[in-house]
Structure formats: C-alpha cells, structure tokens
XYZ file of C-alpha atoms in Angstrom:
356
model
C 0.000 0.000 0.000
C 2.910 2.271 0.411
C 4.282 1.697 -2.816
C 0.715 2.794 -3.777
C 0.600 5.946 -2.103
C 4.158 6.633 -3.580
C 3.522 6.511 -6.438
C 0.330 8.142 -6.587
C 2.113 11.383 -4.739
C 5.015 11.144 -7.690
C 1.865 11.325 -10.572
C 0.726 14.312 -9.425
C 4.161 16.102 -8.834
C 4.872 15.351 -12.396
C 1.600 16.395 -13.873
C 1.317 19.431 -11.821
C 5.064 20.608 -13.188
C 3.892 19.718 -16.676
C 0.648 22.420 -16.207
C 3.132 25.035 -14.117
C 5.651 25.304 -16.844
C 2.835 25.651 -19.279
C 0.611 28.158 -17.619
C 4.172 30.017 -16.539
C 5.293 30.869 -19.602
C 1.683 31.329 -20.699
C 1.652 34.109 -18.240
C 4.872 35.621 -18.888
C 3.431 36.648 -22.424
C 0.886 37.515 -21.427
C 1.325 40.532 -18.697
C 4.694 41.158 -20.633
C 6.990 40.474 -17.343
C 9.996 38.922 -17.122
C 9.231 35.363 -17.077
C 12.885 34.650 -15.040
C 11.496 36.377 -12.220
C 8.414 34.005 -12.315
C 10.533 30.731 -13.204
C 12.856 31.664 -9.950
C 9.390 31.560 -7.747
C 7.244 28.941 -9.650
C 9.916 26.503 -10.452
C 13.218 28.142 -8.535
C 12.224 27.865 -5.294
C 11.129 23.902 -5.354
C 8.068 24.060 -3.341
C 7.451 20.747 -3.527
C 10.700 19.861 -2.582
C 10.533 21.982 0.657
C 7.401 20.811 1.404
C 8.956 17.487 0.986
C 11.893 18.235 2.847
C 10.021 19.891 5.885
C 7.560 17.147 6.081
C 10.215 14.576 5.769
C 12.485 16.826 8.685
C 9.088 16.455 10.556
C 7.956 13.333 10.675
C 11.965 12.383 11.757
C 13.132 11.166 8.607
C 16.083 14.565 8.819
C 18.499 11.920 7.141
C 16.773 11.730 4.496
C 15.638 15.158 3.632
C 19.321 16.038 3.667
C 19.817 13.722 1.268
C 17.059 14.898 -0.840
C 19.006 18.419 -0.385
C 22.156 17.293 -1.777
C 20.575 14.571 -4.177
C 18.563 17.328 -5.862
C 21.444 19.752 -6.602
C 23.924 17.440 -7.865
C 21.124 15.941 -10.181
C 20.009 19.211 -11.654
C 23.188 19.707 -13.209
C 24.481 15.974 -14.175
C 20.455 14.750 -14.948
C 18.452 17.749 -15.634
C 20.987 19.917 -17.085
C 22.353 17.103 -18.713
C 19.637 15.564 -21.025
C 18.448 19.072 -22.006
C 21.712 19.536 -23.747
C 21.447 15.586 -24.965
C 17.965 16.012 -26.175
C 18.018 19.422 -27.674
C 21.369 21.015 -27.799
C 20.788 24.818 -28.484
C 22.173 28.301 -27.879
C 21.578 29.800 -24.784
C 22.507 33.623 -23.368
C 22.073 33.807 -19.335
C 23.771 37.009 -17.942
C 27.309 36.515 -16.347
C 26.351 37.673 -13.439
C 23.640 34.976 -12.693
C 26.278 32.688 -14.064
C 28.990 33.746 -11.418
C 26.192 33.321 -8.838
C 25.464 29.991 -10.072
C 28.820 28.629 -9.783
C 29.650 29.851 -6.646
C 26.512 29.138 -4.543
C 27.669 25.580 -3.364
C 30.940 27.406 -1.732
C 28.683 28.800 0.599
C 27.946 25.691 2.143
C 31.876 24.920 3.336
C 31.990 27.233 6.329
C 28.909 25.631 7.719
C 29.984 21.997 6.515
C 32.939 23.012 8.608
C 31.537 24.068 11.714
C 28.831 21.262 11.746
C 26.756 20.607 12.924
C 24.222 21.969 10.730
C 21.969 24.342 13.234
C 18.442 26.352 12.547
C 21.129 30.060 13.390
C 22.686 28.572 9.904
C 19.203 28.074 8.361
C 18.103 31.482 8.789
C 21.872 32.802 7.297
C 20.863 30.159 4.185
C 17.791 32.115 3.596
C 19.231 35.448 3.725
C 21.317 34.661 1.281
C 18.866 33.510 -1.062
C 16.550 36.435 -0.085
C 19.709 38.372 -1.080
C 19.726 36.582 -4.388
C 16.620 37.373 -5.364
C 16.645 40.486 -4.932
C 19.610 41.136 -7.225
C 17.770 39.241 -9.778
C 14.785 42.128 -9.413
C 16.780 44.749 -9.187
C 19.094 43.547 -12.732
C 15.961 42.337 -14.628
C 13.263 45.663 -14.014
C 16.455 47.669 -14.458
C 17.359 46.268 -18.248
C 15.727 47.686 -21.081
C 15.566 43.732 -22.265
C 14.764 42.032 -19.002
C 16.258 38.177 -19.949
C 13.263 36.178 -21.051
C 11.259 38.766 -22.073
C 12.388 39.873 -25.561
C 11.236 39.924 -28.731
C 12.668 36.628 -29.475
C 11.155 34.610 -26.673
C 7.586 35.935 -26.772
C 7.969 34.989 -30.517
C 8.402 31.494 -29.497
C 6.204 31.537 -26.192
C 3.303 33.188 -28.354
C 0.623 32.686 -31.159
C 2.285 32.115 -34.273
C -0.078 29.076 -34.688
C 1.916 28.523 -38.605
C 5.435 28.331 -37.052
C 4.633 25.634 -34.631
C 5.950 27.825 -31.968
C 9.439 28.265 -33.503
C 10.741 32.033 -33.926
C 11.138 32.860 -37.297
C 14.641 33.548 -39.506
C 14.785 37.147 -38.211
C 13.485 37.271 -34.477
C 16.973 36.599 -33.625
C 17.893 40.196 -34.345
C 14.533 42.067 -34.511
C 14.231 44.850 -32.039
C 11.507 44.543 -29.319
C 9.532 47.650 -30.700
C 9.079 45.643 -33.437
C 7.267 43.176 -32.148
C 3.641 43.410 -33.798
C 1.145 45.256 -31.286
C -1.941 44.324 -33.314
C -3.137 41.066 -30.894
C -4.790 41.967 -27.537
C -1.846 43.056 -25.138
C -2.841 40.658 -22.388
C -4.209 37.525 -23.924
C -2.097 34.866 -25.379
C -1.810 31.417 -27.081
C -0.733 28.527 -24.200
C 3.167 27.915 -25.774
C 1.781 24.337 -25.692
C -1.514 24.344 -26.594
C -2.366 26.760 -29.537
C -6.300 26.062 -29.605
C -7.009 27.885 -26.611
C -6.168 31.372 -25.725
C -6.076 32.360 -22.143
C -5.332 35.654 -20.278
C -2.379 36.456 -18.543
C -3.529 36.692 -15.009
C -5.826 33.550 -15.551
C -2.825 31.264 -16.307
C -0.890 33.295 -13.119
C -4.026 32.166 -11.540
C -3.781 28.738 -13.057
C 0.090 28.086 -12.344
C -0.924 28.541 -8.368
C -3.474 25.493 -9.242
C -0.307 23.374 -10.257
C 1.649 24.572 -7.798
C -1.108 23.488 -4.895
C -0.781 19.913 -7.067
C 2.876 19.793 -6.386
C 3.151 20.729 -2.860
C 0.550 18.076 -2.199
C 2.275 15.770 -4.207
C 4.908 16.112 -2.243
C 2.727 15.380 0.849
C 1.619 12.190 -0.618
C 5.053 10.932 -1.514
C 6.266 11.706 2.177
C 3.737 9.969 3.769
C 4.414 6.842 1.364
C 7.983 7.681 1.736
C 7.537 6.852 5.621
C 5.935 3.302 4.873
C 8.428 2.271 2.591
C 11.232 2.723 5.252
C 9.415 1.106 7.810
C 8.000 -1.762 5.483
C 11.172 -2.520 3.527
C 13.852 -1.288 6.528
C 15.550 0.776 4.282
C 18.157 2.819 5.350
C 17.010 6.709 5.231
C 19.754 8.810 3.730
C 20.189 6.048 0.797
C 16.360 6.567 0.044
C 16.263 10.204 -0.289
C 19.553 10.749 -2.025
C 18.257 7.698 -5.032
C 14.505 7.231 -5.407
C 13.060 10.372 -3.466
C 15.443 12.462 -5.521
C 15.019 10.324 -8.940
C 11.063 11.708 -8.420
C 12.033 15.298 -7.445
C 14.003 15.174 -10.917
C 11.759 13.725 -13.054
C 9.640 17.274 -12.136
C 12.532 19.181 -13.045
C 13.749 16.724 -16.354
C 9.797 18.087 -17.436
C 10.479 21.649 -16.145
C 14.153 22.086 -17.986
C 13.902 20.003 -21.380
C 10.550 20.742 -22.070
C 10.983 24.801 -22.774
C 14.022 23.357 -24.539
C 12.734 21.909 -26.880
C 9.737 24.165 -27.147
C 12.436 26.801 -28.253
C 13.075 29.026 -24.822
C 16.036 27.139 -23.830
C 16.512 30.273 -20.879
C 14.098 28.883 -19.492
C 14.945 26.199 -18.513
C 18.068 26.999 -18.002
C 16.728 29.591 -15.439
C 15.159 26.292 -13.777
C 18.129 24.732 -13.031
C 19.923 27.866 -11.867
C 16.968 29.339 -9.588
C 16.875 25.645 -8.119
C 20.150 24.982 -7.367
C 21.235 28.197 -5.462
C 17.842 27.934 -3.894
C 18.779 24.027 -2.383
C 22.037 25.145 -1.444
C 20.726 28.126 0.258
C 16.811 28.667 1.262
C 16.269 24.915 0.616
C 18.567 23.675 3.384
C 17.605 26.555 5.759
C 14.347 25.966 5.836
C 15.122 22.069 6.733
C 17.177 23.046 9.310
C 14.845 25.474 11.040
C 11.674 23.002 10.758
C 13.792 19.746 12.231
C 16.359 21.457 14.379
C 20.318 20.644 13.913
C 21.530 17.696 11.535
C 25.278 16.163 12.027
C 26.744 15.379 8.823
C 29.388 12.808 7.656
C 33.251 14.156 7.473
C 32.846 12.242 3.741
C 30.737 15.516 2.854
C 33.310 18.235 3.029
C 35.982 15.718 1.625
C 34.166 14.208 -1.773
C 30.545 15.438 -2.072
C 30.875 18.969 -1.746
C 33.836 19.451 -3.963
C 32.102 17.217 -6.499
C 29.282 19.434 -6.427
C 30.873 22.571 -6.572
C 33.296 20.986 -9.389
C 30.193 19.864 -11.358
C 28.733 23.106 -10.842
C 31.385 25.254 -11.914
C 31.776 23.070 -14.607
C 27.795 23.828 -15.867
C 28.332 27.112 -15.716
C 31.548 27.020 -17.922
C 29.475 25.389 -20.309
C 26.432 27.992 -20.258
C 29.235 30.916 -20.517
C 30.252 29.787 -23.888
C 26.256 30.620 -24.724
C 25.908 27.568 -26.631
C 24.546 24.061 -25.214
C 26.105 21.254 -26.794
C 25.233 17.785 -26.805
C 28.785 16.306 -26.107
C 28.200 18.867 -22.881
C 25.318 16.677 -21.602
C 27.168 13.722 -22.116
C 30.201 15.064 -19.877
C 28.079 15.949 -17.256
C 25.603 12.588 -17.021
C 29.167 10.661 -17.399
C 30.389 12.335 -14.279
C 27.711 11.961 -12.300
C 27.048 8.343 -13.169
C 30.825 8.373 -12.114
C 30.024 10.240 -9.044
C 27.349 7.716 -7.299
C 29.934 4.631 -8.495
C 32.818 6.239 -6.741
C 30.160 7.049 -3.473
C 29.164 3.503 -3.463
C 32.475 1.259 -4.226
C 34.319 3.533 -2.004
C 31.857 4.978 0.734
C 29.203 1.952 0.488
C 26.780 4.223 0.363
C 24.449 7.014 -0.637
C 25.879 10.681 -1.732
C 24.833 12.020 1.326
C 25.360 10.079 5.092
C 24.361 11.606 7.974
C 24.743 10.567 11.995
C-alpha cells in the first residue's frame, strides 16, 4: 500500500510541473513580465521539494531530507541539465552575473559543513542569502531595457504564431523589441503548448498557483508513502532520499528544464536549473534546518561530495558561458555523475549524502 501511495504522490508532482511550466510561460506573455522572475518563484524555489523536505524533517526522517538536499542539486546539473543539452542542444545567453552566482553558490555551504553541525542560526543565514539573491535578480531584470526572457525573441516562441509551430522565425533573432507586432490583444495569449485555446495572462498566473497546490501536495503524498516504505522494507534513510526520493524530485525538473528546450526558450529552462540549485544550497537547506532542528553530517561531505558538487557546478556554468549548449556537454556531465554515485558507493558503500 505504500508503494501505492508513492507513487500516486510522484503522478501528481509530475503532472502538476507539466501544467506550471505551461501556464508560466503562458503568463509571462501575457502581462509582458519577465518570465525569469516568475521561473525563480514557480519553479526556482522547489516548493514541492521543501514541502517534501520539511515534512520529511518532521515526521523524523532529517536523514533523508538532507539527502534529498544534496541529491537534488547534484542531479540538476548531471540529470536535468544534462539531457536538455542531450535532447536538444541549443544556444543559450544567461547574464554573467547569474552565471557567477550559479557557480559559486555551493561554496557557501563549506563554512557551515565546517563548523557542523548543521543548526536552525545557519538556516536562517541560508535564507538570507537567497533572499539576497533574489533580490539582485529584481533589481538587474526591471532595471534592463531587455529584461532576460522577455524579448522579442522569446515571446515569438512563447506566443501565437499558430503557422510556425511555436518556432521564432529567420529574423526574431535580431529584430528589435519595438518591433514586435502590437496588433493582438496586449494581455491575452496562445498557451506555448496548446495553440487552440487562448487564455489571459492573469488567468494562467491564476492557473500556475493550481499546479503549484498539485505539487506541494504531491509532495505530501510521496512523504507519507515515503515513511511506509522505510518502515515496510527497513531501508536505510539517507540512501532513500539521495536515489529514489530524488530520482522523483528530478523527473519534475527533467519536465520543467527540457521541455521549454525543446519548445524553443532554452533560458528557461536553463533559469530552472539555476533558480533551483542556489535555492537548495541556500533557502532549501535553511528551511530544513529550522523546521527539524540541527543535523550532524558525515566528514565524507566536506571531503568528496561537496567538492564534487561545486566541481560539477562550476563546470555547468563554464558550459552555459560559452552561450551555446552542446550535446557532447550533456554527455560530460551525465558521465560524471554516473561516475560520481559509483565512486560514493564502491568507495563509501553508500548514498551521496550520510548523515549521523
């Protein structure tokens, strides 16, 4: 019955991310905003794995929401990232200065890795510092002229266009955003992924919450199967939440990443994988901390996982500077994390993540 309950919880996280990420950019177009800002809250900020993680921290499961914390953010890059460049390798242009932040979030975790154990005082710092970082990502994107996700190029792709199949055409690349025609109602739009039915702008912001209620009690569901499967099948926490708990947080974010891929926004979902990473490293972790209380973590986590992540992470964002996602990039990055969890298991004999 457990199984049951898991895997009912896992449906509906990933049929609610399918309907956010629709809706989302749906939105976007439609009230003409910066659809980064509303990727870092919709699909950024992981509800569903916070509400995951909290209920997990809880219910006294703390091993493995940790895991789930560290799972998630090394999978984003060598899964997520990974098969969007396998499955539709395509430019991409992210800002250096979101790329800087992206590659040096995880390094914010080694003074606290250090002076474990992990306490709710260092939640609260966590979540300043992602408050911090998304406020700089306000500030930057109302300040440009061309907010990123939000020019004339995108909307091409995220809008009507019913003939194109949703692709921009020859010149949107360098057509200026006044050009954009102003002849269709300013605040309805086509869904990116469903043509037939127009749908205004504040209805799909109204309709993305819907999804986003589906995910977070998704993520309910899968917790409370989560807890029979340990305690029917003895199986040991941290290894649960760093492989299967994780594999169904991904999934989500495999729909949320490759999907505006290979709809033509590749930004997007891009900006998915950056919004959630520096979010788990950060807000993510804090807000585990201050639900559970203080977490002791393995000396294996400032010697091999951390630097792995923060390797594999700098890495990513090397890849993302040179403003073109290859596919040969995807396969680097799925090779070295499949080499990652063989290396934790032959020579830990265990998951990523173990905790005391």
């Amino acid at each position: 019955m457990s199984i049951l309950i898991f895997a009912a919880g896992a449906a509906l996280l990933i049929y609610s991310a399918e309907k956010l990420i629709t809706y989302l950019v749906g939105a976007a177009a439609g009230l003409r905003v910066s659809v980064f800002l509303l990727a870092i809250v919709f699909t950024g900020i992981e509800f569903d794995d916070v509400a995951l993680g909290v209920a997990l921290n809880v219910e006294d499961l703390g091993d493995v929401a940790l895991g789930t914390v560290f799972g998630t953010a090394i999978s984003m890059i060598g899964v997520v990232l990974a098969l969007a460049a396998i499955i539709s390798p395509t430019k991409v242009n992210i800002p250096r200065p979101y790329l800087a932040l992206f590659a040096a979030a995880p390094l914010v975790l080694i003074p606290f890795i250090v002076f474990a154990p992990l306490t709710p005082i260092y939640g609260v710092v966590l979540v300043l510092l992602f408050v911090l970082f998304i406020g700089y990502v306000a500030t930057r994107e109302l300040k440009r002229s061309t907010p990123v996700f939000r020019n004339a190029e995108i909307l091409e792709k995220l809008e009507v266009g019913a003939g194109s199949g949703g692709s921009a055409s020859a010149t949107s690349a360098t057509r200026d955003p006044a050009d954009v025609p102003t002849d269709k109602p300013p605040f309805v739009v086509t869904m990116p992924f469903n043509k037939e039915r127009p749908i205004p702008g504040w209805a799909a912001i109204a309709l993305a919450v819907v999804a986003l209620v589906g995910l977070v009690a998704g993520a309910a569901i899968t917790s409370y199967g989560t807890q029979g499967i340990l305690e029917d099948y003895h199986i040991q926490g941290a290894l649960f939440g760093a492989t299967i708990a994780t594999l169904v947080l991904t999934l989500e974010d495999v729909f949320l990443t490759v999907e505006p891929t290979r709809k033509g926004a590749p930004e997007l979902g891009v900006g998915n994988v950056i919004g959630s990473v520096v979010f788990g490293v950060t807000a993510k972790l804090g807000i585990v901390l201050l639900a559970g209380g203080s977490i002791d973590v393995d000396g294996n986590v400032l010697s091999w996982h951390l630097p792995v992540l923060v390797g594999m992470t700098a890495l990513a964002a090397y890849f993302l500077y040179t403003r073109r996602l290859r596919r040969w990039h995807g396969f680097v990055l799925l090779a070295l994390y499949i080499a990652y969890w063989a290396v934790s298991f032959a020579v830990f004999g265990g998951a990523p993540i173990e905790t005391d």
